[in-house]
Amino acid sequence: MTQPQATAFDFLHGKWNVRHRRLKERLCGCEDWQEFSGQMHAQPILGGQGNMDDNLLNLPDGPYRAISLRTYDPENDIWAIWWLDNRTPHNLDVPVKGWFEGGKGTFFADDILNGIPIKVRFQWTRIATATPRWEQAFSSDGGLTWQGNWTMDFSKQE
């Protein structure tokens, strides 16, 4: 049975340790990955029609803070996700939009990377486990091929 979309992100509420793995450069042939730790605290907002999380990312070059903001549109049965961090505090990323189906959430957006139009894909997997995973991928060919460039593996803080 598929979980109702309005509660699809409830699995994420709480405090988490995060293991990040991220490509240093994207869509340029780079194969150099960074691994670093982080923490996240997610909570419901808007009477349960959304949620947000506060993140600490411990990059090798120094830590930074960020938030994810997610809102559910019941009329269209779709989620939107935005990202904002303190390195560029007035730049809210374009929202990725999508839904959950078959235990996986998939979200897409059109964006620009280094002056080139790209497609962005977020995927949430393993959401019914104690170790959910988030993955990001970019496409510079309209979605024909994808380069995975960031994963986050979550484990609940005790």
PDB file of C-alpha atoms in Angstrom:
ATOM      1  CA  MET A   1       0.000   0.000   0.000  1.00  0.00           C
ATOM      2  CA  THR A   2       1.281   3.443  -0.907  1.00  0.00           C
ATOM      3  CA  GLN A   3       1.525   6.009   1.872  1.00  0.00           C
ATOM      4  CA  PRO A   4      -0.696   9.083   1.377  1.00  0.00           C
ATOM      5  CA  GLN A   5       1.337  11.918  -0.121  1.00  0.00           C
ATOM      6  CA  ALA A   6       0.428  14.371   2.649  1.00  0.00           C
ATOM      7  CA  THR A   7       2.341  12.274   5.227  1.00  0.00           C
ATOM      8  CA  ALA A   8       5.045  10.926   2.922  1.00  0.00           C
ATOM      9  CA  PHE A   9       7.868  12.867   4.628  1.00  0.00           C
ATOM     10  CA  ASP A  10       6.874  11.923   8.189  1.00  0.00           C
ATOM     11  CA  PHE A  11       9.688   9.338   8.199  1.00  0.00           C
ATOM     12  CA  LEU A  12      12.181  12.221   8.283  1.00  0.00           C
ATOM     13  CA  HIS A  13      11.012  13.939  11.494  1.00  0.00           C
ATOM     14  CA  GLY A  14      13.588  13.870  14.278  1.00  0.00           C
ATOM     15  CA  LYS A  15      17.338  14.181  14.727  1.00  0.00           C
ATOM     16  CA  TRP A  16      19.753  12.436  12.383  1.00  0.00           C
ATOM     17  CA  ASN A  17      23.437  11.861  11.778  1.00  0.00           C
ATOM     18  CA  VAL A  18      24.251  12.203   8.086  1.00  0.00           C
ATOM     19  CA  ARG A  19      27.051  10.667   6.034  1.00  0.00           C
ATOM     20  CA  HIS A  20      27.591  12.805   2.921  1.00  0.00           C
ATOM     21  CA  ARG A  21      29.346  11.754  -0.275  1.00  0.00           C
ATOM     22  CA  ARG A  22      29.612  14.525  -2.877  1.00  0.00           C
ATOM     23  CA  LEU A  23      31.427  15.069  -6.173  1.00  0.00           C
ATOM     24  CA  LYS A  24      33.785  18.049  -5.958  1.00  0.00           C
ATOM     25  CA  GLU A  25      32.785  19.234  -9.465  1.00  0.00           C
ATOM     26  CA  ARG A  26      29.646  18.411 -11.416  1.00  0.00           C
ATOM     27  CA  LEU A  27      29.044  17.633 -15.082  1.00  0.00           C
ATOM     28  CA  CYS A  28      32.687  18.160 -16.053  1.00  0.00           C
ATOM     29  CA  GLY A  29      34.188  14.658 -15.902  1.00  0.00           C
ATOM     30  CA  CYS A  30      35.299  14.952 -12.269  1.00  0.00           C
ATOM     31  CA  GLU A  31      35.552  11.656 -10.389  1.00  0.00           C
ATOM     32  CA  ASP A  32      36.910  13.128  -7.135  1.00  0.00           C
ATOM     33  CA  TRP A  33      34.496  12.558  -4.247  1.00  0.00           C
ATOM     34  CA  GLN A  34      34.404  14.205  -0.818  1.00  0.00           C
ATOM     35  CA  GLU A  35      33.038  12.381   2.210  1.00  0.00           C
ATOM     36  CA  PHE A  36      32.022  14.260   5.327  1.00  0.00           C
ATOM     37  CA  SER A  37      29.642  14.097   8.267  1.00  0.00           C
ATOM     38  CA  GLY A  38      26.665  16.182   9.199  1.00  0.00           C
ATOM     39  CA  GLN A  39      23.639  16.428  11.429  1.00  0.00           C
ATOM     40  CA  MET A  40      20.032  17.249  10.656  1.00  0.00           C
ATOM     41  CA  HIS A  41      16.913  18.005  12.684  1.00  0.00           C
ATOM     42  CA  ALA A  42      13.597  17.789  10.774  1.00  0.00           C
ATOM     43  CA  GLN A  43      10.201  18.888  12.058  1.00  0.00           C
ATOM     44  CA  PRO A  44       6.691  19.394  10.711  1.00  0.00           C
ATOM     45  CA  ILE A  45       5.437  22.894   9.840  1.00  0.00           C
ATOM     46  CA  LEU A  46       2.232  24.426   8.492  1.00  0.00           C
ATOM     47  CA  GLY A  47       0.057  22.114  10.596  1.00  0.00           C
ATOM     48  CA  GLY A  48       1.642  19.061   8.982  1.00  0.00           C
ATOM     49  CA  GLN A  49       1.345  20.298   5.391  1.00  0.00           C
ATOM     50  CA  GLY A  50       5.109  20.699   5.224  1.00  0.00           C
ATOM     51  CA  ASN A  51       8.351  20.213   7.057  1.00  0.00           C
ATOM     52  CA  MET A  52      11.744  21.796   7.373  1.00  0.00           C
ATOM     53  CA  ASP A  53      15.119  20.695   8.533  1.00  0.00           C
ATOM     54  CA  ASP A  54      18.158  22.422   9.959  1.00  0.00           C
ATOM     55  CA  ASN A  55      21.447  20.975   8.690  1.00  0.00           C
ATOM     56  CA  LEU A  56      25.068  21.170   9.748  1.00  0.00           C
ATOM     57  CA  LEU A  57      27.412  20.036   6.960  1.00  0.00           C
ATOM     58  CA  ASN A  58      31.014  19.420   8.012  1.00  0.00           C
ATOM     59  CA  LEU A  59      32.767  19.988   4.680  1.00  0.00           C
ATOM     60  CA  PRO A  60      36.543  19.442   4.600  1.00  0.00           C
ATOM     61  CA  ASP A  61      36.957  23.198   3.845  1.00  0.00           C
ATOM     62  CA  GLY A  62      34.832  24.153   6.850  1.00  0.00           C
ATOM     63  CA  PRO A  63      31.262  23.652   8.094  1.00  0.00           C
ATOM     64  CA  TYR A  64      28.163  25.456   6.935  1.00  0.00           C
ATOM     65  CA  ARG A  65      24.459  25.515   7.860  1.00  0.00           C
ATOM     66  CA  ALA A  66      21.508  24.952   5.554  1.00  0.00           C
ATOM     67  CA  ILE A  67      17.786  24.312   5.583  1.00  0.00           C
ATOM     68  CA  SER A  68      15.462  22.281   3.418  1.00  0.00           C
ATOM     69  CA  LEU A  69      11.889  23.467   3.179  1.00  0.00           C
ATOM     70  CA  ARG A  70       9.236  21.052   1.914  1.00  0.00           C
ATOM     71  CA  THR A  71       5.570  21.844   1.305  1.00  0.00           C
ATOM     72  CA  TYR A  72       2.718  19.671   0.132  1.00  0.00           C
ATOM     73  CA  ASP A  73       0.074  20.904  -2.325  1.00  0.00           C
ATOM     74  CA  PRO A  74      -3.026  18.751  -1.674  1.00  0.00           C
ATOM     75  CA  GLU A  75      -4.899  20.135  -4.680  1.00  0.00           C
ATOM     76  CA  ASN A  76      -2.248  18.808  -7.074  1.00  0.00           C
ATOM     77  CA  ASP A  77      -0.994  15.983  -4.801  1.00  0.00           C
ATOM     78  CA  ILE A  78       2.630  17.101  -5.173  1.00  0.00           C
ATOM     79  CA  TRP A  79       5.568  18.101  -2.962  1.00  0.00           C
ATOM     80  CA  ALA A  80       8.039  20.952  -3.519  1.00  0.00           C
ATOM     81  CA  ILE A  81      11.495  21.114  -1.908  1.00  0.00           C
ATOM     82  CA  TRP A  82      13.723  24.199  -1.578  1.00  0.00           C
ATOM     83  CA  TRP A  83      17.328  24.502  -0.287  1.00  0.00           C
ATOM     84  CA  LEU A  84      18.901  27.538   1.352  1.00  0.00           C
ATOM     85  CA  ASP A  85      22.304  27.786   3.019  1.00  0.00           C
ATOM     86  CA  ASN A  86      24.304  30.412   4.851  1.00  0.00           C
ATOM     87  CA  ARG A  87      27.033  30.587   2.178  1.00  0.00           C
ATOM     88  CA  THR A  88      24.555  32.425  -0.088  1.00  0.00           C
ATOM     89  CA  PRO A  89      21.817  33.456   2.365  1.00  0.00           C
ATOM     90  CA  HIS A  90      19.632  35.303  -0.162  1.00  0.00           C
ATOM     91  CA  ASN A  91      19.625  32.585  -2.842  1.00  0.00           C
ATOM     92  CA  LEU A  92      16.800  30.110  -2.444  1.00  0.00           C
ATOM     93  CA  ASP A  93      17.368  27.242  -4.904  1.00  0.00           C
ATOM     94  CA  VAL A  94      14.652  26.494  -7.462  1.00  0.00           C
ATOM     95  CA  PRO A  95      12.197  23.955  -6.054  1.00  0.00           C
ATOM     96  CA  VAL A  96      12.281  20.334  -7.099  1.00  0.00           C
ATOM     97  CA  LYS A  97       8.753  18.949  -7.381  1.00  0.00           C
ATOM     98  CA  GLY A  98       7.465  15.412  -7.247  1.00  0.00           C
ATOM     99  CA  TRP A  99       5.863  12.649  -5.222  1.00  0.00           C
ATOM    100  CA  PHE A 100       6.319   9.263  -3.615  1.00  0.00           C
ATOM    101  CA  GLU A 101       5.412   6.022  -5.336  1.00  0.00           C
ATOM    102  CA  GLY A 102       6.366   2.464  -4.473  1.00  0.00           C
ATOM    103  CA  GLY A 103       8.371   3.507  -1.426  1.00  0.00           C
ATOM    104  CA  LYS A 104      10.523   6.008  -3.354  1.00  0.00           C
ATOM    105  CA  GLY A 105      10.242   9.768  -3.746  1.00  0.00           C
ATOM    106  CA  THR A 106      11.340  11.363  -7.016  1.00  0.00           C
ATOM    107  CA  PHE A 107      11.534  15.120  -7.595  1.00  0.00           C
ATOM    108  CA  PHE A 108      12.658  17.198 -10.607  1.00  0.00           C
ATOM    109  CA  ALA A 109      13.551  20.795 -11.479  1.00  0.00           C
ATOM    110  CA  ASP A 110      15.046  22.805 -14.305  1.00  0.00           C
ATOM    111  CA  ASP A 111      18.036  24.864 -13.203  1.00  0.00           C
ATOM    112  CA  ILE A 112      21.253  26.485 -14.434  1.00  0.00           C
ATOM    113  CA  LEU A 113      24.782  25.263 -13.596  1.00  0.00           C
ATOM    114  CA  ASN A 114      27.711  27.425 -14.719  1.00  0.00           C
ATOM    115  CA  GLY A 115      25.481  29.100 -17.317  1.00  0.00           C
ATOM    116  CA  ILE A 116      24.225  25.785 -18.759  1.00  0.00           C
ATOM    117  CA  PRO A 117      20.597  24.627 -18.455  1.00  0.00           C
ATOM    118  CA  ILE A 118      20.345  21.377 -16.491  1.00  0.00           C
ATOM    119  CA  LYS A 119      17.746  19.087 -15.020  1.00  0.00           C
ATOM    120  CA  VAL A 120      17.978  18.255 -11.317  1.00  0.00           C
ATOM    121  CA  ARG A 121      16.673  15.045  -9.763  1.00  0.00           C
ATOM    122  CA  PHE A 122      16.293  14.251  -6.065  1.00  0.00           C
ATOM    123  CA  GLN A 123      15.409  10.728  -4.963  1.00  0.00           C
ATOM    124  CA  TRP A 124      14.485   9.489  -1.507  1.00  0.00           C
ATOM    125  CA  THR A 125      14.906   5.741  -1.023  1.00  0.00           C
ATOM    126  CA  ARG A 126      14.891   3.296   1.918  1.00  0.00           C
ATOM    127  CA  ILE A 127      12.267   5.513   3.585  1.00  0.00           C
ATOM    128  CA  ALA A 128      10.714   2.598   5.498  1.00  0.00           C
ATOM    129  CA  THR A 129      14.067   1.731   7.104  1.00  0.00           C
ATOM    130  CA  ALA A 130      16.180   3.185   9.916  1.00  0.00           C
ATOM    131  CA  THR A 131      18.661   4.393   7.264  1.00  0.00           C
ATOM    132  CA  PRO A 132      16.903   6.471   4.585  1.00  0.00           C
ATOM    133  CA  ARG A 133      18.953   7.781   1.662  1.00  0.00           C
ATOM    134  CA  TRP A 134      18.778  10.988  -0.384  1.00  0.00           C
ATOM    135  CA  GLU A 135      20.439  11.193  -3.804  1.00  0.00           C
ATOM    136  CA  GLN A 136      20.965  14.092  -6.179  1.00  0.00           C
ATOM    137  CA  ALA A 137      21.738  13.824  -9.901  1.00  0.00           C
ATOM    138  CA  PHE A 138      22.133  16.336 -12.724  1.00  0.00           C
ATOM    139  CA  SER A 139      21.499  15.994 -16.458  1.00  0.00           C
ATOM    140  CA  SER A 140      22.798  18.339 -19.146  1.00  0.00           C
ATOM    141  CA  ASP A 141      21.039  16.478 -21.991  1.00  0.00           C
ATOM    142  CA  GLY A 142      17.403  16.964 -21.028  1.00  0.00           C
ATOM    143  CA  GLY A 143      17.216  13.904 -18.781  1.00  0.00           C
ATOM    144  CA  LEU A 144      18.556  11.300 -21.212  1.00  0.00           C
ATOM    145  CA  THR A 145      21.546  10.609 -18.954  1.00  0.00           C
ATOM    146  CA  TRP A 146      22.133  11.454 -15.298  1.00  0.00           C
ATOM    147  CA  GLN A 147      25.263  12.028 -13.231  1.00  0.00           C
ATOM    148  CA  GLY A 148      24.782  11.210  -9.558  1.00  0.00           C
ATOM    149  CA  ASN A 149      26.711  13.817  -7.587  1.00  0.00           C
ATOM    150  CA  TRP A 150      25.629  13.708  -3.940  1.00  0.00           C
ATOM    151  CA  THR A 151      24.272  11.122  -1.515  1.00  0.00           C
ATOM    152  CA  MET A 152      23.205  11.487   2.087  1.00  0.00           C
ATOM    153  CA  ASP A 153      22.803   8.411   4.267  1.00  0.00           C
ATOM    154  CA  PHE A 154      20.831   9.029   7.450  1.00  0.00           C
ATOM    155  CA  SER A 155      20.897   7.299  10.841  1.00  0.00           C
ATOM    156  CA  LYS A 156      18.781   8.395  13.827  1.00  0.00           C
ATOM    157  CA  GLN A 157      20.546  10.126  16.686  1.00  0.00           C
ATOM    158  CA  GLU A 158      20.062   8.405  20.012  1.00  0.00           C
TER     159      GLU A 158
END
